[in-house]
Rosetta silent file (secondary structure, phi, psi, omega in degrees, C-alpha in Angstrom):
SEQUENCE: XXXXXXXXXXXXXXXXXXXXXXXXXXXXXXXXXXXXXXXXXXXXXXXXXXXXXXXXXXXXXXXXXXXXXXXXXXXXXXXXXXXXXXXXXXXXXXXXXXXXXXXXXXXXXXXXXXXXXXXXXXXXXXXXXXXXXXXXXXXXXXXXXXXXXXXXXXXXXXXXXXXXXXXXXXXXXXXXXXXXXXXXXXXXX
SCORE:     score description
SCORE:     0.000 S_00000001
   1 L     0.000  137.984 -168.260   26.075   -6.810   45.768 S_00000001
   2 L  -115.438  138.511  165.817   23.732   -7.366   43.103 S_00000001
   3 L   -87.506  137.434 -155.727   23.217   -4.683   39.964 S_00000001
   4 L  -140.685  133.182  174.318   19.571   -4.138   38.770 S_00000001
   5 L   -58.680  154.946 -154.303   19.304   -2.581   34.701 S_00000001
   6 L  -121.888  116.056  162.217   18.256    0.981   35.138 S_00000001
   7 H     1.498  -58.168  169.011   15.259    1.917   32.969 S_00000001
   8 H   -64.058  -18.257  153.348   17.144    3.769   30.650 S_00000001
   9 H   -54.436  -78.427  171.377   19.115    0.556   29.436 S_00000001
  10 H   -43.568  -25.485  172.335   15.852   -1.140   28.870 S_00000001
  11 H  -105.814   -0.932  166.878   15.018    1.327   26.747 S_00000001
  12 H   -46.010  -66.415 -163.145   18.144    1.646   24.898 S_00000001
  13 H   -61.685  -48.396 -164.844   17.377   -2.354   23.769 S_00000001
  14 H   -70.525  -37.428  163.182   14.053   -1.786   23.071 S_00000001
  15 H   -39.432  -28.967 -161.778   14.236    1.128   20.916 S_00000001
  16 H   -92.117  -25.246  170.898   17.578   -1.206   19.291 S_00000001
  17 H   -90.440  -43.039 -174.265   14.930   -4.127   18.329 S_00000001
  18 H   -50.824  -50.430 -159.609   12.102   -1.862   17.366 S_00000001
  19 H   -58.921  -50.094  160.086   14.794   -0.374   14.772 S_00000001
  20 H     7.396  -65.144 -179.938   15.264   -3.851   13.677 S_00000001
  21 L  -105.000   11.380  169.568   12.219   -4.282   12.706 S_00000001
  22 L   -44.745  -66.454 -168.788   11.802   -0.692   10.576 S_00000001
  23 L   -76.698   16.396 -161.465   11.934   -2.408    7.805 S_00000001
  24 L   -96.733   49.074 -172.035    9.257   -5.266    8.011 S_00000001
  25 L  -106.016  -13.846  144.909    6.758   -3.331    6.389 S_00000001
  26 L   110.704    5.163  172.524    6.121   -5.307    2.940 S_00000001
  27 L  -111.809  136.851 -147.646    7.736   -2.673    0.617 S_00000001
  28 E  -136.433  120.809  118.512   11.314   -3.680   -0.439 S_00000001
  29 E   -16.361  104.212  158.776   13.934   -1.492   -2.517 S_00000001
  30 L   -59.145  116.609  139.668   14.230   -2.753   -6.037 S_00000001
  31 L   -77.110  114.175 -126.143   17.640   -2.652   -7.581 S_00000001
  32 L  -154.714 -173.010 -173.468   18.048   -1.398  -10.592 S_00000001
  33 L   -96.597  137.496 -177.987   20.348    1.029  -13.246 S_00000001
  34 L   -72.682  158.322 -170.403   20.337    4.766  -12.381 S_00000001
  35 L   -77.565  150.108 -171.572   17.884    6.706  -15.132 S_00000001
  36 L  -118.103  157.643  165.957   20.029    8.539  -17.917 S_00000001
  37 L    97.785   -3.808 -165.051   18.464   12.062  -19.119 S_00000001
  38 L   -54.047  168.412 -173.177   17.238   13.679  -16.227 S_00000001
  39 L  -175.821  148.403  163.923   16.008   17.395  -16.895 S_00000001
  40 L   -54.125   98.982  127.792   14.700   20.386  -15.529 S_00000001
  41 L   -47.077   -3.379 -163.996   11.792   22.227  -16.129 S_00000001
  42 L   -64.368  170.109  167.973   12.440   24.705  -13.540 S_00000001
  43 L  -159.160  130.829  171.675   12.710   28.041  -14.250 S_00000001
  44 L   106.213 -156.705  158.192   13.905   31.317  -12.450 S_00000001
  45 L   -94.770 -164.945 -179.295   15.386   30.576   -9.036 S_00000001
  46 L  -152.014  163.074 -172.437   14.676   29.021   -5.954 S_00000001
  47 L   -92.788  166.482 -179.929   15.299   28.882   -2.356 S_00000001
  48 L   -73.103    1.109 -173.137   18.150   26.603   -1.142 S_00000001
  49 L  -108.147  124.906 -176.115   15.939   25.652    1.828 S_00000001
  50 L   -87.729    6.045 -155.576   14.421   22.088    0.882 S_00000001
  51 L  -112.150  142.285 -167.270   12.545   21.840    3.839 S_00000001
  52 L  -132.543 -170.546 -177.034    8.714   21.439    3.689 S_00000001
  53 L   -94.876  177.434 -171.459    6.178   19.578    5.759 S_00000001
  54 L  -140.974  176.233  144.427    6.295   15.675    5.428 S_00000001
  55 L   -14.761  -94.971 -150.536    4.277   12.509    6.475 S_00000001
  56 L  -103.218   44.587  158.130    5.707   12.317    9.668 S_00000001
  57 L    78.750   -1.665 -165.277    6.058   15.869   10.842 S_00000001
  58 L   -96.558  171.380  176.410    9.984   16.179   10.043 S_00000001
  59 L   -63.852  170.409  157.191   11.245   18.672    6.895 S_00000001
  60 L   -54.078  -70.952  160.312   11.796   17.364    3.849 S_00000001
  61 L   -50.730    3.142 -166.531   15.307   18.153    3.728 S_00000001
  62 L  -131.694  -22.158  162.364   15.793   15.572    7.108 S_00000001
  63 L  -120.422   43.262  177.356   14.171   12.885    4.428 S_00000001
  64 L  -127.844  174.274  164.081   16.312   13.148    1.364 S_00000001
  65 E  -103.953  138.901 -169.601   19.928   12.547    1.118 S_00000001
  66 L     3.309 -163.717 -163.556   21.549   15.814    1.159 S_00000001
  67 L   -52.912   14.284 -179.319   20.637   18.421   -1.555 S_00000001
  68 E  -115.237  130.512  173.948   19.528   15.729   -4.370 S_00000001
  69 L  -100.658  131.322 -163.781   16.550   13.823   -3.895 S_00000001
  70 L  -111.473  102.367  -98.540   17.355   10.308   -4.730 S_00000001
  71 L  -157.911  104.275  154.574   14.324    8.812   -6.237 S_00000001
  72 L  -103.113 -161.929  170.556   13.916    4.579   -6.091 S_00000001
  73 L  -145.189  158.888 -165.213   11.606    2.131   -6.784 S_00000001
  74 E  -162.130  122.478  156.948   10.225   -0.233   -4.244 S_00000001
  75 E   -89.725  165.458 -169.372    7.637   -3.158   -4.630 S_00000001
  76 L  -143.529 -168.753 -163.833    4.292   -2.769   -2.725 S_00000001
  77 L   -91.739   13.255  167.609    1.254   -4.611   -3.030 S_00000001
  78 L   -82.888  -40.383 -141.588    0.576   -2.018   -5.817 S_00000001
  79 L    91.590 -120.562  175.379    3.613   -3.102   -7.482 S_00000001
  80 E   -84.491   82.133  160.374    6.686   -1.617   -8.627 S_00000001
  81 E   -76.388  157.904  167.030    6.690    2.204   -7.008 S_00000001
  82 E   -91.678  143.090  140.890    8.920    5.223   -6.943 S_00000001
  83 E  -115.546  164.558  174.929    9.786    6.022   -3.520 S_00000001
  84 L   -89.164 -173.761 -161.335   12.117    8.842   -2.285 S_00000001
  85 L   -63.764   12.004 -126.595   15.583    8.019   -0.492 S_00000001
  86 L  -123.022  -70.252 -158.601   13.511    7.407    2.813 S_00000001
  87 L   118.858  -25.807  157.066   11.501    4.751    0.981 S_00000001
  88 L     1.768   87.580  177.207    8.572    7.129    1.275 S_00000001
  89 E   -65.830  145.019 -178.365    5.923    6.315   -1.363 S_00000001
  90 L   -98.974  154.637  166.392    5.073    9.102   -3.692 S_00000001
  91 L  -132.911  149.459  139.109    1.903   10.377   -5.656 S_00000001
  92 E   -89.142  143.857 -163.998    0.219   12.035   -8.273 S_00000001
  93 E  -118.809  136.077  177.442   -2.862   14.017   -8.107 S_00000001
  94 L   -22.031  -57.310 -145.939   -5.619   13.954  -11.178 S_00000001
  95 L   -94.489   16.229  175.979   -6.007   17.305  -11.059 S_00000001
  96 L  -125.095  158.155 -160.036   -2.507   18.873  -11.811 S_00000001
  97 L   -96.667  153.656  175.664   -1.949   19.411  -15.609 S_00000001
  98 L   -81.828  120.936  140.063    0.866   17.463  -17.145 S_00000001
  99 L    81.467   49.432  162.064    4.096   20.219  -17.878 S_00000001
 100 L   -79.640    0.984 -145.392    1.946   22.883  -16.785 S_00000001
 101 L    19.456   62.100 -176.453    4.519   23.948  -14.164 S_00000001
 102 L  -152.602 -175.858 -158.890    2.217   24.207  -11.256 S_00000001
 103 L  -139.277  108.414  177.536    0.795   22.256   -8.530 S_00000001
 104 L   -69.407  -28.553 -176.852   -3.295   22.244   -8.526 S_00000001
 105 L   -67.533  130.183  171.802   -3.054   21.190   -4.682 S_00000001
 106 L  -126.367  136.394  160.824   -2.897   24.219   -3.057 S_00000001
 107 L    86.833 -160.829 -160.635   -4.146   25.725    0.554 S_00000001
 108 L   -81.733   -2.522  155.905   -4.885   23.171    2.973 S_00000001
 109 H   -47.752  -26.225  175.635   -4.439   20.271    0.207 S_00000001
 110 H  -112.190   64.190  131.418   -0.805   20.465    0.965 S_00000001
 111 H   -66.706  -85.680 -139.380   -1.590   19.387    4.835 S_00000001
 112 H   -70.254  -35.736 -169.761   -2.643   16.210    3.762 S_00000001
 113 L  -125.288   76.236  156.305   -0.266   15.746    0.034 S_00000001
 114 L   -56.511  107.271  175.266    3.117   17.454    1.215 S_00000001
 115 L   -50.126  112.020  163.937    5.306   18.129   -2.078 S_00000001
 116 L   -53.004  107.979 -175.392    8.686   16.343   -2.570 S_00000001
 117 E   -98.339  170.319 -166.215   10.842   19.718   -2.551 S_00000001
 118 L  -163.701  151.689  162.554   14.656   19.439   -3.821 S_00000001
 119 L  -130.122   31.418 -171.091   17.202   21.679   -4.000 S_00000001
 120 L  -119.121  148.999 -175.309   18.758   20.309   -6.726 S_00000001
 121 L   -78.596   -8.490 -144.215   17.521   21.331  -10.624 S_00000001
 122 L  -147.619   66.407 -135.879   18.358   18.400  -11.610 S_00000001
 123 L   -87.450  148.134 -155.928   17.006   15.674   -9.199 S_00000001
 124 L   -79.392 -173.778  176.354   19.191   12.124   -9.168 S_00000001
 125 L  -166.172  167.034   98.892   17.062    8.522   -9.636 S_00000001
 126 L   -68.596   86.010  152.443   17.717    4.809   -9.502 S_00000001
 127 L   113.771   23.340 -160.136   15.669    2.599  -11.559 S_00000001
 128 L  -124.419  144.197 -169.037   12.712    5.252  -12.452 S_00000001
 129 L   -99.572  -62.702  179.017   12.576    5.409  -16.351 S_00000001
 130 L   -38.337 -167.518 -146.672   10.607    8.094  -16.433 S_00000001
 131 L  -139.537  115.350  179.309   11.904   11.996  -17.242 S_00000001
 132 E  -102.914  143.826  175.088   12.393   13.708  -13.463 S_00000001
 133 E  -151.404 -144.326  163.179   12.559   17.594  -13.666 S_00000001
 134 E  -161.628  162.091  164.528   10.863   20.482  -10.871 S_00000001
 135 E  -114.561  174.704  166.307    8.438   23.426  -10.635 S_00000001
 136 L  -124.648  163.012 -155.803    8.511   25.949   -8.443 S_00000001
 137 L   -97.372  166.564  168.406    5.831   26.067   -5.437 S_00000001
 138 L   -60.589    3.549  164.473    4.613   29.402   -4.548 S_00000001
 139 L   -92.660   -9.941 -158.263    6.776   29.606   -1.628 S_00000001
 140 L    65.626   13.157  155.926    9.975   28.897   -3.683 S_00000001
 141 L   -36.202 -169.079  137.769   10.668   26.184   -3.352 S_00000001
 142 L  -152.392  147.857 -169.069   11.066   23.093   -5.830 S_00000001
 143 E  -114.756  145.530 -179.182    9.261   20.673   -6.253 S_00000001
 144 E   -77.139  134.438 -158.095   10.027   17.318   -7.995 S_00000001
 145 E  -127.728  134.428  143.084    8.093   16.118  -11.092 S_00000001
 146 E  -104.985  157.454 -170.108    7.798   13.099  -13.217 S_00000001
 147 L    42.037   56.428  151.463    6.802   13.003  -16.592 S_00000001
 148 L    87.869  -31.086 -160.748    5.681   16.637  -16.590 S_00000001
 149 E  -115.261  117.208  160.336    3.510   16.120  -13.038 S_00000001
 150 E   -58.537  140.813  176.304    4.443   16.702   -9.453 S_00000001
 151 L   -43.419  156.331  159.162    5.355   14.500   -6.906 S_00000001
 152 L  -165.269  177.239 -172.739    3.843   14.493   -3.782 S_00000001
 153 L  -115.968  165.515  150.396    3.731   12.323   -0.141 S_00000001
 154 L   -79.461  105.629  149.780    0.724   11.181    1.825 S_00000001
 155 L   -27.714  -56.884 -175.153    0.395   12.287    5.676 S_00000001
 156 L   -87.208   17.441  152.514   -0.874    9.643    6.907 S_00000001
 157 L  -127.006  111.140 -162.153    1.955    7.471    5.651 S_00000001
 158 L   -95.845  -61.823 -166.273    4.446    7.519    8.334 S_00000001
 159 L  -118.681  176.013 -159.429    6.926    5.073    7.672 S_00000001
 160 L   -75.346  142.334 -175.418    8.492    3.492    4.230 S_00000001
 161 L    87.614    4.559 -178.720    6.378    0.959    2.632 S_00000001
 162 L  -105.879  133.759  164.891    2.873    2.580    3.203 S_00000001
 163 L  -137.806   26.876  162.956    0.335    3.532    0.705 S_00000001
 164 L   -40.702  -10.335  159.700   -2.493    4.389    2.151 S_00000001
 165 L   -90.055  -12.431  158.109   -2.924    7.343    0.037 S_00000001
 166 L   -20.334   91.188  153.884   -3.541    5.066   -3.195 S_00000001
 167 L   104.050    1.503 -169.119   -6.639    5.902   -4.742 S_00000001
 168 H   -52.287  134.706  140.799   -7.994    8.533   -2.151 S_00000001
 169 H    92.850   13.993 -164.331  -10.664   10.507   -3.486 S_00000001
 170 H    65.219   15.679 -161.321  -10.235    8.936   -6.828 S_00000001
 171 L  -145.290  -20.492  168.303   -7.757   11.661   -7.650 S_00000001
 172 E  -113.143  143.698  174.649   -4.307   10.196   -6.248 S_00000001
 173 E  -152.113  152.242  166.648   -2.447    7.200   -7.276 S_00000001
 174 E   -43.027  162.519  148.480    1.166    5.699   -6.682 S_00000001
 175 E   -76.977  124.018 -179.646    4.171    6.187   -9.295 S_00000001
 176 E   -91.194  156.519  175.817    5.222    3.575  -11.858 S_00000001
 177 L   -49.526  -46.268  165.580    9.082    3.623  -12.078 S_00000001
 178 L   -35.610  -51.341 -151.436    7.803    5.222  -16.108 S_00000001
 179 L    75.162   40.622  156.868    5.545    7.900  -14.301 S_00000001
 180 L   -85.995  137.276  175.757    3.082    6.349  -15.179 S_00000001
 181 E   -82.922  146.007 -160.854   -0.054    6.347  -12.246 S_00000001
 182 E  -109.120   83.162  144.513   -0.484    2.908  -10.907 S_00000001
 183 L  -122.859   73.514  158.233   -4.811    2.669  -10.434 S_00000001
 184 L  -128.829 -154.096 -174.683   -4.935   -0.550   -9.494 S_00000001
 185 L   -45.116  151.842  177.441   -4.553   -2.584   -6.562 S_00000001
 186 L   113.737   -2.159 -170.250   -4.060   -1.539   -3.171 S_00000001
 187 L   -73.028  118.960 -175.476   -6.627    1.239   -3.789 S_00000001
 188 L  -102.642 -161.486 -128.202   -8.093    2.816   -0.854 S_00000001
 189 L  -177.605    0.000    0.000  -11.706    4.127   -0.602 S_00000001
């Protein structure tokens, strides 16, 4: 009697090599000392629900590790970025004031530049130099800031290692591990 693999098998393995290969994407996890100092800016409360839109259509809260957003660094063909615990590359936009506590993207700005929300005041880091603290968005969230500036994701970068939001509009750029903006290569148009 002969046995013939049932569809659903086949797609168990293929799904088990595509994961495989998640990570061939040209951005790599740095290792590095966790950042001493972190601080707050936040002020009043907030809600306990991290979840916001993302890149790739899931909350926010489904791409952090539990309530702390764990903050890395990753090279890219930018160089040395912060990503969140995902690998997610992060941004800053021109146009928000440094320890202003606010977000100038607003409206349908955060379609495209989702905020990295937290639910922690005090958000953790690995290898980012820079001073991490939150605001809070007008929904009540919070959102995570370096140096003074919020964080924020790209939509159209769906998996870890992407940075197609680099340089859009002239007004967004990557994170240096400092929080410093990174506008140099890799800059899209």
């Amino acid at each position: 009697m002969k046995h013939h693999v049932g569809p659903g098998l086949a797609i168990l393995v293929l799904a088990a090599a595509l994961t495989g290969c998640g990570n061939s994407t040209g951005t790599t996890p740095a290792a590095s000392s966790p950042a001493a100092g972190a601080t707050s800016s936040a002020s009043g409360t907030a809600s306990p629900d991290a979840s916001s839109a993302s890149p790739s259509g899931a909350s926010a809260s489904s791409m952090q590790a539990g309530a702390a957003v764990d903050l890395k660094t990753a090279t890219s063909a930018a160089g040395t970025i912060v990503v969140d615990a995902k690998g997610m590359s992060l941004y800053f936009f021109t146009k928000d004031t440094k320890d202003s506590g606010t977000s100038a993207c607003m409206g349908s700005c955060l379609v495209q530049w989702p905020p990295l929300t937290t639910t922690s005041a005090s958000p953790a880091a690995e290898g980012v130099s820079g001073t991490l603290g939150t605001i809070n968005t007008p929904d009540g969230k919070k959102q995570v800031t370096l140096n003074g500036l919020p964080l924020y994701y790209f939509a159209k970068d769906t998996k870890p290692g992407d940075i197609l939001g680099q340089g859009v509009g002239g007004v967004w750029y990557l994170a240096d591990p400092s929080g410093a903006m990174i506008k140099s290569a890799g800059a899209a148009y």
